[in-house]
mmCIF file of C-alpha atoms in Angstrom:
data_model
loop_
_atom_site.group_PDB
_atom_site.id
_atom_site.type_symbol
_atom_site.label_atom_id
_atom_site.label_comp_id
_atom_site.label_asym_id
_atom_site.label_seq_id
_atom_site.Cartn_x
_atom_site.Cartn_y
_atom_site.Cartn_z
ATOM 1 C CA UNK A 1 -22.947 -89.511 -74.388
ATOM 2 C CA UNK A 2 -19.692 -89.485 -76.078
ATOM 3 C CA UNK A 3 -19.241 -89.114 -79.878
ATOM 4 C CA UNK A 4 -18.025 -92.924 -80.385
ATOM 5 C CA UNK A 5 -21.513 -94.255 -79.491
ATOM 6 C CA UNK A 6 -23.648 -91.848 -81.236
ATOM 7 C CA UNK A 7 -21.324 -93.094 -84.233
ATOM 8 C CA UNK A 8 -22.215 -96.297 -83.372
ATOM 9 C CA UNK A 9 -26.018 -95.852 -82.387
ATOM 10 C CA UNK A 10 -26.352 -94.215 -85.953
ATOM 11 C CA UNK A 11 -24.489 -97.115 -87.613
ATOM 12 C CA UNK A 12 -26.818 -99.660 -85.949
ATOM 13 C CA UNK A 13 -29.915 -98.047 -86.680
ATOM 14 C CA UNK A 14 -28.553 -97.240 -90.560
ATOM 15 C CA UNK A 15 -28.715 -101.073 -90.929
ATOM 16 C CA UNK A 16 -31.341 -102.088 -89.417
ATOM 17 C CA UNK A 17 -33.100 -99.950 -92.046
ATOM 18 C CA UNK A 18 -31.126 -100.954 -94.643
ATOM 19 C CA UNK A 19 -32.204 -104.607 -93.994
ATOM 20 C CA UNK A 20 -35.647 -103.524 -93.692
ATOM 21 C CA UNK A 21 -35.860 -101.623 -97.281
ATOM 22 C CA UNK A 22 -34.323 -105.048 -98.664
ATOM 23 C CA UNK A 23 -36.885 -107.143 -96.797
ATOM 24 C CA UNK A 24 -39.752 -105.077 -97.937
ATOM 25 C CA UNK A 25 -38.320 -104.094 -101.662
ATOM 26 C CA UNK A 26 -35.968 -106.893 -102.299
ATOM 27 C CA UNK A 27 -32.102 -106.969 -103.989
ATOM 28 C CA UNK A 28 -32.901 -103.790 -106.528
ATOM 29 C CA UNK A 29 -29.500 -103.793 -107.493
ATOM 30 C CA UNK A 30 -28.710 -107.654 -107.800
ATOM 31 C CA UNK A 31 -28.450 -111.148 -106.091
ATOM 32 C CA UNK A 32 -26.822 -110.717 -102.633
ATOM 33 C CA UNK A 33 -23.273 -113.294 -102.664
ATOM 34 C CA UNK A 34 -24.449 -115.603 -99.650
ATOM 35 C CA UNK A 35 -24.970 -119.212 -99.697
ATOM 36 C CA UNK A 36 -28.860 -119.153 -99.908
ATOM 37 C CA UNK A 37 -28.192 -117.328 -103.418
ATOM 38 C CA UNK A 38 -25.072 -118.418 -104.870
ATOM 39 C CA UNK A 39 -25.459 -122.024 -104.074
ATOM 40 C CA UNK A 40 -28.702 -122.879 -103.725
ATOM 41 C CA UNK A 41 -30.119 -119.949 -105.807
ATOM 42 C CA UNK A 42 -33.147 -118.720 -103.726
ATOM 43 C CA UNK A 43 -33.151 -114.958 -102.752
ATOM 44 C CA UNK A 44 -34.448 -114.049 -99.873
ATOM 45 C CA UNK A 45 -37.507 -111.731 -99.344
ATOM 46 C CA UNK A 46 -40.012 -110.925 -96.799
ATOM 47 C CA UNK A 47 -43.330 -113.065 -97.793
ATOM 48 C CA UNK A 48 -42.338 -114.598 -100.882
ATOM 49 C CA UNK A 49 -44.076 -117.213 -102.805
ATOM 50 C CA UNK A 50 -42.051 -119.810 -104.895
ATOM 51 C CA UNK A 51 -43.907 -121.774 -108.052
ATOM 52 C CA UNK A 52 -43.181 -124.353 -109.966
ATOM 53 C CA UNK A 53 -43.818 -123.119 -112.928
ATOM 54 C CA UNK A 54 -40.645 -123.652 -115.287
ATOM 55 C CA UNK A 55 -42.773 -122.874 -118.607
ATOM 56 C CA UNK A 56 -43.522 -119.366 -117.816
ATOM 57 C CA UNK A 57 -39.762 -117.926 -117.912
ATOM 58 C CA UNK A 58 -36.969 -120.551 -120.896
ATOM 59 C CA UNK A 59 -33.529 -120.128 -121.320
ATOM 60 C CA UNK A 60 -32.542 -120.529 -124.860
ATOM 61 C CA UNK A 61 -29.587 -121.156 -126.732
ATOM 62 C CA UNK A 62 -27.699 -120.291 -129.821
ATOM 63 C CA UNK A 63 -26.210 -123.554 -130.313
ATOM 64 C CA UNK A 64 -26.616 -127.313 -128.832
ATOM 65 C CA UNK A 65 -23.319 -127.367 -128.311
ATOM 66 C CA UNK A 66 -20.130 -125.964 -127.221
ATOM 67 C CA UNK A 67 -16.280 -126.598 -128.686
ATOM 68 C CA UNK A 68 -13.511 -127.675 -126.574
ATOM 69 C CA UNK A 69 -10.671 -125.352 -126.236
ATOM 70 C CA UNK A 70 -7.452 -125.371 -123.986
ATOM 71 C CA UNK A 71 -6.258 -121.739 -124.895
ATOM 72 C CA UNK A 72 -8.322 -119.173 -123.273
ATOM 73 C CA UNK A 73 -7.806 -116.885 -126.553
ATOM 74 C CA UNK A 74 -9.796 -119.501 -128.779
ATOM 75 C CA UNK A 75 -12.152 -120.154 -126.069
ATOM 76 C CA UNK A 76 -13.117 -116.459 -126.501
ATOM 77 C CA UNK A 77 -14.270 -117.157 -129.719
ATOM 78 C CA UNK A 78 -16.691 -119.999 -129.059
ATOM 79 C CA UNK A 79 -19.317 -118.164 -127.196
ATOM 80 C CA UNK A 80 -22.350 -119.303 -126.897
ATOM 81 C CA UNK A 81 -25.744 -116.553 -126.580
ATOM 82 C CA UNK A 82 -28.078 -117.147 -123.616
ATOM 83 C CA UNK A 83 -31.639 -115.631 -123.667
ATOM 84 C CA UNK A 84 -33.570 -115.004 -120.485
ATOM 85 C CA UNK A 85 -37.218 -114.264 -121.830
ATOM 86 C CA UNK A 86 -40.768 -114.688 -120.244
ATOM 87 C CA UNK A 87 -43.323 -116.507 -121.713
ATOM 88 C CA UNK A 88 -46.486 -113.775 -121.308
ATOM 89 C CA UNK A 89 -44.888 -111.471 -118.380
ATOM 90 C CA UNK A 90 -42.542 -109.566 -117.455
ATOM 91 C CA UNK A 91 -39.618 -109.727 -114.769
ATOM 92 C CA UNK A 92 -37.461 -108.391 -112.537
ATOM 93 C CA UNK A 93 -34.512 -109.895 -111.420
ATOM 94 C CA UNK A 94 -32.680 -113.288 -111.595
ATOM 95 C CA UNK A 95 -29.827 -115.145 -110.736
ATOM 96 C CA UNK A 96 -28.230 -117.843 -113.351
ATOM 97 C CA UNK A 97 -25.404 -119.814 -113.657
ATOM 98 C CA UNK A 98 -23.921 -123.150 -115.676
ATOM 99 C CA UNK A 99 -23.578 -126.134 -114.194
ATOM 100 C CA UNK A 100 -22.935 -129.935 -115.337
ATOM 101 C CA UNK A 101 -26.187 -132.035 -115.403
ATOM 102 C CA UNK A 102 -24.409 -134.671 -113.083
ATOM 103 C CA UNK A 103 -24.779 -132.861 -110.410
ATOM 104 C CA UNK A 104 -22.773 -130.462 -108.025
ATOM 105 C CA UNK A 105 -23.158 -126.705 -107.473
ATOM 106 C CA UNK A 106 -19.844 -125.306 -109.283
ATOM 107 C CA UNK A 107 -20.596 -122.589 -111.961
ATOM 108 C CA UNK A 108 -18.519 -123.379 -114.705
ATOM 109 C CA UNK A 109 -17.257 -120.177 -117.590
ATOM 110 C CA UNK A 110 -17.595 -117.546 -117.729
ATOM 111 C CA UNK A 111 -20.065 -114.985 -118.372
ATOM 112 C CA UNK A 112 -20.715 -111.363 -120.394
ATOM 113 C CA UNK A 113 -23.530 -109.200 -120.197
ATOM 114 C CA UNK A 114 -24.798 -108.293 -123.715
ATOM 115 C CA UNK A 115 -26.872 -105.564 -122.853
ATOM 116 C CA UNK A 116 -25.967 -102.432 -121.101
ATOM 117 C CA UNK A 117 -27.505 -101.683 -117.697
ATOM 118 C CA UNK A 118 -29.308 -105.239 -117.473
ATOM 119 C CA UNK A 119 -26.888 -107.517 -115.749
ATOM 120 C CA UNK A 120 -23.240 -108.022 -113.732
ATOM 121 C CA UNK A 121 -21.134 -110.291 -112.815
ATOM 122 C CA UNK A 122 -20.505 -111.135 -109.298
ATOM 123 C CA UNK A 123 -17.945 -113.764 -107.930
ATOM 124 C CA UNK A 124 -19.831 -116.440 -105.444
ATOM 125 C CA UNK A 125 -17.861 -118.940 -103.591
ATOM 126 C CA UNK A 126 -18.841 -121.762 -106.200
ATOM 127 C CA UNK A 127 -18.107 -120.046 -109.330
ATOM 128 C CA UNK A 128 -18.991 -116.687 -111.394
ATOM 129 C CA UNK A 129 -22.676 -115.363 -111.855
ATOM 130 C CA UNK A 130 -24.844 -113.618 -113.301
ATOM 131 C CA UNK A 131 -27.596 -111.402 -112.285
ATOM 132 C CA UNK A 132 -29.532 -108.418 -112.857
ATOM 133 C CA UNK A 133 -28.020 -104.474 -111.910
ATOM 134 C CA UNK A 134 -31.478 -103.229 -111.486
ATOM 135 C CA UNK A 135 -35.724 -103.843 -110.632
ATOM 136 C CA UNK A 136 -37.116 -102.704 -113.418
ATOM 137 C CA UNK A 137 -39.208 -104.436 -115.656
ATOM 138 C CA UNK A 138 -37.870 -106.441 -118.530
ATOM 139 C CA UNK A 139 -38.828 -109.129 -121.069
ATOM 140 C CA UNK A 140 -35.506 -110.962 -122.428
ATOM 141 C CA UNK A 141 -32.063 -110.806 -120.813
ATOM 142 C CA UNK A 142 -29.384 -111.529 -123.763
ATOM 143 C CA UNK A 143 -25.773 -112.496 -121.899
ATOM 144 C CA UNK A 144 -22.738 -114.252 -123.594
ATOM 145 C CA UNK A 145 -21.155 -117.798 -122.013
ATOM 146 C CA UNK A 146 -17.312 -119.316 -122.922
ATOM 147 C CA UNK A 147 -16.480 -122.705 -121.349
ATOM 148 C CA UNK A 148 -13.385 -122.469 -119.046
ATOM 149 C CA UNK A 149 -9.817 -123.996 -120.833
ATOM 150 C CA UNK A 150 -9.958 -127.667 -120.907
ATOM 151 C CA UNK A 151 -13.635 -128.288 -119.886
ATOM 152 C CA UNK A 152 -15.035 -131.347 -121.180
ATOM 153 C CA UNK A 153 -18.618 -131.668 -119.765
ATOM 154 C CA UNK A 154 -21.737 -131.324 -120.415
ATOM 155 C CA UNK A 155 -23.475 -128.320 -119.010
ATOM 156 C CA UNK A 156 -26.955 -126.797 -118.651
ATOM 157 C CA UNK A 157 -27.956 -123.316 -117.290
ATOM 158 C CA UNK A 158 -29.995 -123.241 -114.098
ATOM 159 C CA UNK A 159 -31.768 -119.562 -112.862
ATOM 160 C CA UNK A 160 -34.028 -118.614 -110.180
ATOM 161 C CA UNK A 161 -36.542 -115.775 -112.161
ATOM 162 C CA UNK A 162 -37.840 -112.892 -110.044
ATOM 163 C CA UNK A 163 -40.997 -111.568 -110.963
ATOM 164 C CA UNK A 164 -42.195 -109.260 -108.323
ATOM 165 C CA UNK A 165 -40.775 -109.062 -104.952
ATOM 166 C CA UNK A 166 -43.421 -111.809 -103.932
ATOM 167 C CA UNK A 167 -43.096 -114.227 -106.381
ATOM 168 C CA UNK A 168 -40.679 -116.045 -107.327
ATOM 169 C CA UNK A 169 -39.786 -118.902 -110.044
ATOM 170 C CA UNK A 170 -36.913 -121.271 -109.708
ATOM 171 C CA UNK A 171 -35.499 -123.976 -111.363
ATOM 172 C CA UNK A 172 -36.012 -122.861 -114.758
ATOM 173 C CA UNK A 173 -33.035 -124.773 -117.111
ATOM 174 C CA UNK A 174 -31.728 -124.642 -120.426
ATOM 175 C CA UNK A 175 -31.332 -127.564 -122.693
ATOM 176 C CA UNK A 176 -27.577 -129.289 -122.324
ATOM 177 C CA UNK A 177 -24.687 -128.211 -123.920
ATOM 178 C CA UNK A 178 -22.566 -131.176 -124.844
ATOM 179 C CA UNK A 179 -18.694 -130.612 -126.046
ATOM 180 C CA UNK A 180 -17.337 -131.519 -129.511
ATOM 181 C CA UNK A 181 -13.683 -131.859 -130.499
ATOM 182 C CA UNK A 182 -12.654 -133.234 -126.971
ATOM 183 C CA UNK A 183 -9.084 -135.086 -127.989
ATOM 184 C CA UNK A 184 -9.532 -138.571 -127.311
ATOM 185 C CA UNK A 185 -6.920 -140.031 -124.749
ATOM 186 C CA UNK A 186 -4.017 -142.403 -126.820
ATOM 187 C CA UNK A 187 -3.605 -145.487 -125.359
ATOM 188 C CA UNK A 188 -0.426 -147.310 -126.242
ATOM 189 C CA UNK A 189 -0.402 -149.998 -128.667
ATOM 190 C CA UNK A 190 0.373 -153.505 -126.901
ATOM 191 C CA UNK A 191 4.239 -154.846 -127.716
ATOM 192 C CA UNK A 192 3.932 -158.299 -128.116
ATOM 193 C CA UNK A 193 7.233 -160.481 -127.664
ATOM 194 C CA UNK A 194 7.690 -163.497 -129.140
ATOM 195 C CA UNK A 195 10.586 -166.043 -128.234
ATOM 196 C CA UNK A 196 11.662 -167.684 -131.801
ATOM 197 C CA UNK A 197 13.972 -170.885 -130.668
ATOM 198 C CA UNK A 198 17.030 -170.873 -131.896
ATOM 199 C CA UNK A 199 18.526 -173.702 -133.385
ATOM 200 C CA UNK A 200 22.344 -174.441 -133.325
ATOM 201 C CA UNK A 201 23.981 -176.258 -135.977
ATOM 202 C CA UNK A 202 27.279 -177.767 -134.889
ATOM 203 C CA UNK A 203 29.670 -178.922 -138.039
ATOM 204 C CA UNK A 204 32.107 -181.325 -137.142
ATOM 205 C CA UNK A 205 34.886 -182.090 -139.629
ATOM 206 C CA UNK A 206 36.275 -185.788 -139.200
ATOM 207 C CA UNK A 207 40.350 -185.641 -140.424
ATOM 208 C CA UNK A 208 41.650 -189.250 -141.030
ATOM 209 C CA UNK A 209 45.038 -189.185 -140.767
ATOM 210 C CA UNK A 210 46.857 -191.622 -143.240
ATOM 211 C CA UNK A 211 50.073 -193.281 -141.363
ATOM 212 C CA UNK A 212 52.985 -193.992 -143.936
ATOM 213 C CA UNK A 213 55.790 -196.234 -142.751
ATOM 214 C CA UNK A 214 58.965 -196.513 -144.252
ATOM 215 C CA UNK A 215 61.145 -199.806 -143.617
ATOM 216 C CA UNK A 216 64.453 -199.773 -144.444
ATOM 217 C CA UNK A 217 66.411 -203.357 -144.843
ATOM 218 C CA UNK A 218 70.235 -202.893 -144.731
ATOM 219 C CA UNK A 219 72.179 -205.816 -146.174
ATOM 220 C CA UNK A 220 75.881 -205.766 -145.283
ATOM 221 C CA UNK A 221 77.819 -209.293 -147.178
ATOM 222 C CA UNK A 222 81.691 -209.190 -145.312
ATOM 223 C CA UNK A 223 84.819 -211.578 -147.070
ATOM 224 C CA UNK A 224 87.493 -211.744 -144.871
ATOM 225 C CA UNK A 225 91.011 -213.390 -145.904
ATOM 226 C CA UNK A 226 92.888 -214.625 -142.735
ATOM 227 C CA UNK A 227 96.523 -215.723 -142.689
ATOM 228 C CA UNK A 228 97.849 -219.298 -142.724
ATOM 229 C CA UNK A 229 99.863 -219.981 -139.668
ATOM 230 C CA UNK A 230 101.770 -222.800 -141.460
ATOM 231 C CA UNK A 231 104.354 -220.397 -143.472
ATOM 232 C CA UNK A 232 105.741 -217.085 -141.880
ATOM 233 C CA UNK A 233 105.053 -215.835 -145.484
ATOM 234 C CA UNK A 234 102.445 -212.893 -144.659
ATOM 235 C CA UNK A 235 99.260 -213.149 -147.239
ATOM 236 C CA UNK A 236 98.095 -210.248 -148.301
ATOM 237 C CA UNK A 237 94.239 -209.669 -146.760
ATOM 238 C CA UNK A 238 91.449 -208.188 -148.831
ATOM 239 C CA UNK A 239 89.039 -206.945 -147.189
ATOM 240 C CA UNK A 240 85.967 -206.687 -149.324
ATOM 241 C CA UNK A 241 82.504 -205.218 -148.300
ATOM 242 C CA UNK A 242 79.353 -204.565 -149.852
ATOM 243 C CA UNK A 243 76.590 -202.645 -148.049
ATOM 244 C CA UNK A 244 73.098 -202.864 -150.098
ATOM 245 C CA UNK A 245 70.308 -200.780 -148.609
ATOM 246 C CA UNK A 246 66.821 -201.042 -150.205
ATOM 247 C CA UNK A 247 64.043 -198.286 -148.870
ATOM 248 C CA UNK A 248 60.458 -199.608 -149.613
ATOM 249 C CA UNK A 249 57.856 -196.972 -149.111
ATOM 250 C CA UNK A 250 54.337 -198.487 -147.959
ATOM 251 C CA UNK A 251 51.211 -196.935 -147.140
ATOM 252 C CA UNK A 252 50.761 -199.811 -144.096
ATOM 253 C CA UNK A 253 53.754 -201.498 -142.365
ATOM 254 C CA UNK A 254 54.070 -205.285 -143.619
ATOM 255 C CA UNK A 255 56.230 -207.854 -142.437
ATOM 256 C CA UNK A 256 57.830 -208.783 -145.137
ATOM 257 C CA UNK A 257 61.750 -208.428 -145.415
ATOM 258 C CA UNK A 258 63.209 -207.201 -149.455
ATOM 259 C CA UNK A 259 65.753 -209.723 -150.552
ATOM 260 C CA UNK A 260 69.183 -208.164 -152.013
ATOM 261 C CA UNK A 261 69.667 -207.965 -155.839
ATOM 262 C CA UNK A 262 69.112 -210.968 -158.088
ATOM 263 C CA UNK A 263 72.511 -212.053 -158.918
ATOM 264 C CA UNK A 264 74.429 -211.082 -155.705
ATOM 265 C CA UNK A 265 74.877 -214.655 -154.712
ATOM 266 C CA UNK A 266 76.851 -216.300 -157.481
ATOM 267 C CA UNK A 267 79.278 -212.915 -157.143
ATOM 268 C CA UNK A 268 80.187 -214.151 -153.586
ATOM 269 C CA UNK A 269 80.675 -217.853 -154.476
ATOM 270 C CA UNK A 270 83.435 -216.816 -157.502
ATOM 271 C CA UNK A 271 85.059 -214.274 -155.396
ATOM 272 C CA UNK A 272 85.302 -217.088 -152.489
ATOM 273 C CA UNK A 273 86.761 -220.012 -155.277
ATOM 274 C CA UNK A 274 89.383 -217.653 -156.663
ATOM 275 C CA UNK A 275 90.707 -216.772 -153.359
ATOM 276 C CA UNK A 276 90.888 -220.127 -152.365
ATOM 277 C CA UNK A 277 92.737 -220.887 -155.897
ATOM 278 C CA UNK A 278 95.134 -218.495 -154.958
ATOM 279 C CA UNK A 279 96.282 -219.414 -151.617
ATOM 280 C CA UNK A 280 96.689 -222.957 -152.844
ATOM 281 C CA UNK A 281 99.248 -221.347 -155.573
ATOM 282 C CA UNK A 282 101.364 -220.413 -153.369
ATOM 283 C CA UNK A 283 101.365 -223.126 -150.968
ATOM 284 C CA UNK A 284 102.510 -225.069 -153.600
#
């Protein structure tokens, strides 16, 4: 027989008793991370008895309520204190975490042991837990709880209570812890747009134009002296002409014709006689 399967004879028959001594004595140094424990919180040992019995192990709280935080250094500060007690016996082992009241199996926060040598931490596949480091016999479990950065549920504390390897007591709960100062979501305000007509006011300026016509009546009187053919004595001709030219300004055109000067008609008819007088002078 070669040295590799002693090795491996040994190792076999190392945990067979290994799983023996946990079969007959249970998890003496804490909950085992397996499904069975971490989710559904039920150990597992040889012959054990489960009963309902919540009343005879409590979970208590320090406060009713938890504050929300988004910085993990002021969610240190809001811790809440968790007691684990019996009721009128002792016990020796549990398994507890937090979870919401709706429902699911996540453990939510995180958790600190309070007393030395009592309880650990272990990581299960649904969140951190807690549970107990050894078997000996104890009366009240004290452990510290912070919410996780931005958590806004409520949540209770659920454990599964050992008291002897045989029996065992699960679902014993807390009361809820509900969050205050969880910012409310803004919503923003409507806009409401309103069409106002608009009204146009056209002003239209009417001009009348005012026409002005100016007539102007030109009045030309011509004497002309023309020379006898009877003598070859050449008469003298004057020539005489008057030019009278009246504007009228009116504000509408008119017919009507201005007349010359008063008195320009009796000038003509002496001019006219003395002429004649004088030609007849000198024919004679």
């Amino acid at each position: 027989m070669t040295l590799q399967r002693v090795l491996l004879r040994l190792q076999t028959e190392l945990g067979v008793l290994f799983l023996f001594c946990f079969s007959a004595f249970g998890f003496p140094l804490g909950s085992p991370v397996t499904p069975d424990a971490c989710v559904q919180l039920i150990p597992r040992h040889s012959q054990q008895v489960f009963i309902n019995n919540p009343s005879a192990y409590s979970l208590s709280l320090s406060t009713q309520y938890y504050r929300f935080c988004d910085d993990p250094a002021f969610c240190g500060k809001n811790y809440i204190i968790v007691s684990i007690q019996g009721q009128g016996g002792l016990f020796r082992g549990f398994i507890v975490q937090a979870r919401t009241p709706s429902g699911g199996s996540r453990s939510w926060g995180q958790f600190f042991p309070l007393q030395t040598g009592d309880s650990k931490v272990i990581q299960c596949q649904n969140g951190l837990t807690l549970t107990h480091t050894a078997n000996n016999d104890k009366n009240i479990v004290r452990f510290a709880w912070i919410p996780e950065p931005g958590m806004r549920d409520q949540v209770q504390f659920v454990a599964t209570v050992v008291q002897n390897l045989r029996t065992i007591y699960p679902g014993v709960y807390s009361a809820q812890l509900r969050p205050v100062g969880v910012p409310q979501p803004t919503t923003p305000a409507p806009v409401f747009t309103t069409n106002t007509p608009t009204t146009t006011t056209s002003l239209v300026t009417s001009t009348k134009a005012t026409l002005t016509t100016t007539t102007t009546t030109t009045s030309t009187s011509t004497t002309t002296s023309t020379r006898s053919p009877v003598t070859s004595t050449a008469l003298p001709v004057t020539s005489s002409t008057k030019t009278l030219t009246t504007t009228t300004s009116r504000s509408q055109p008119t017919g009507t014709t201005t007349a010359g000067l008063p008195g320009s008609a009796p000038l003509k008819t002496a001019g006219v006689i003395s002429l004649v007088t004088s030609v007849i002078a000198i024919l004679l």
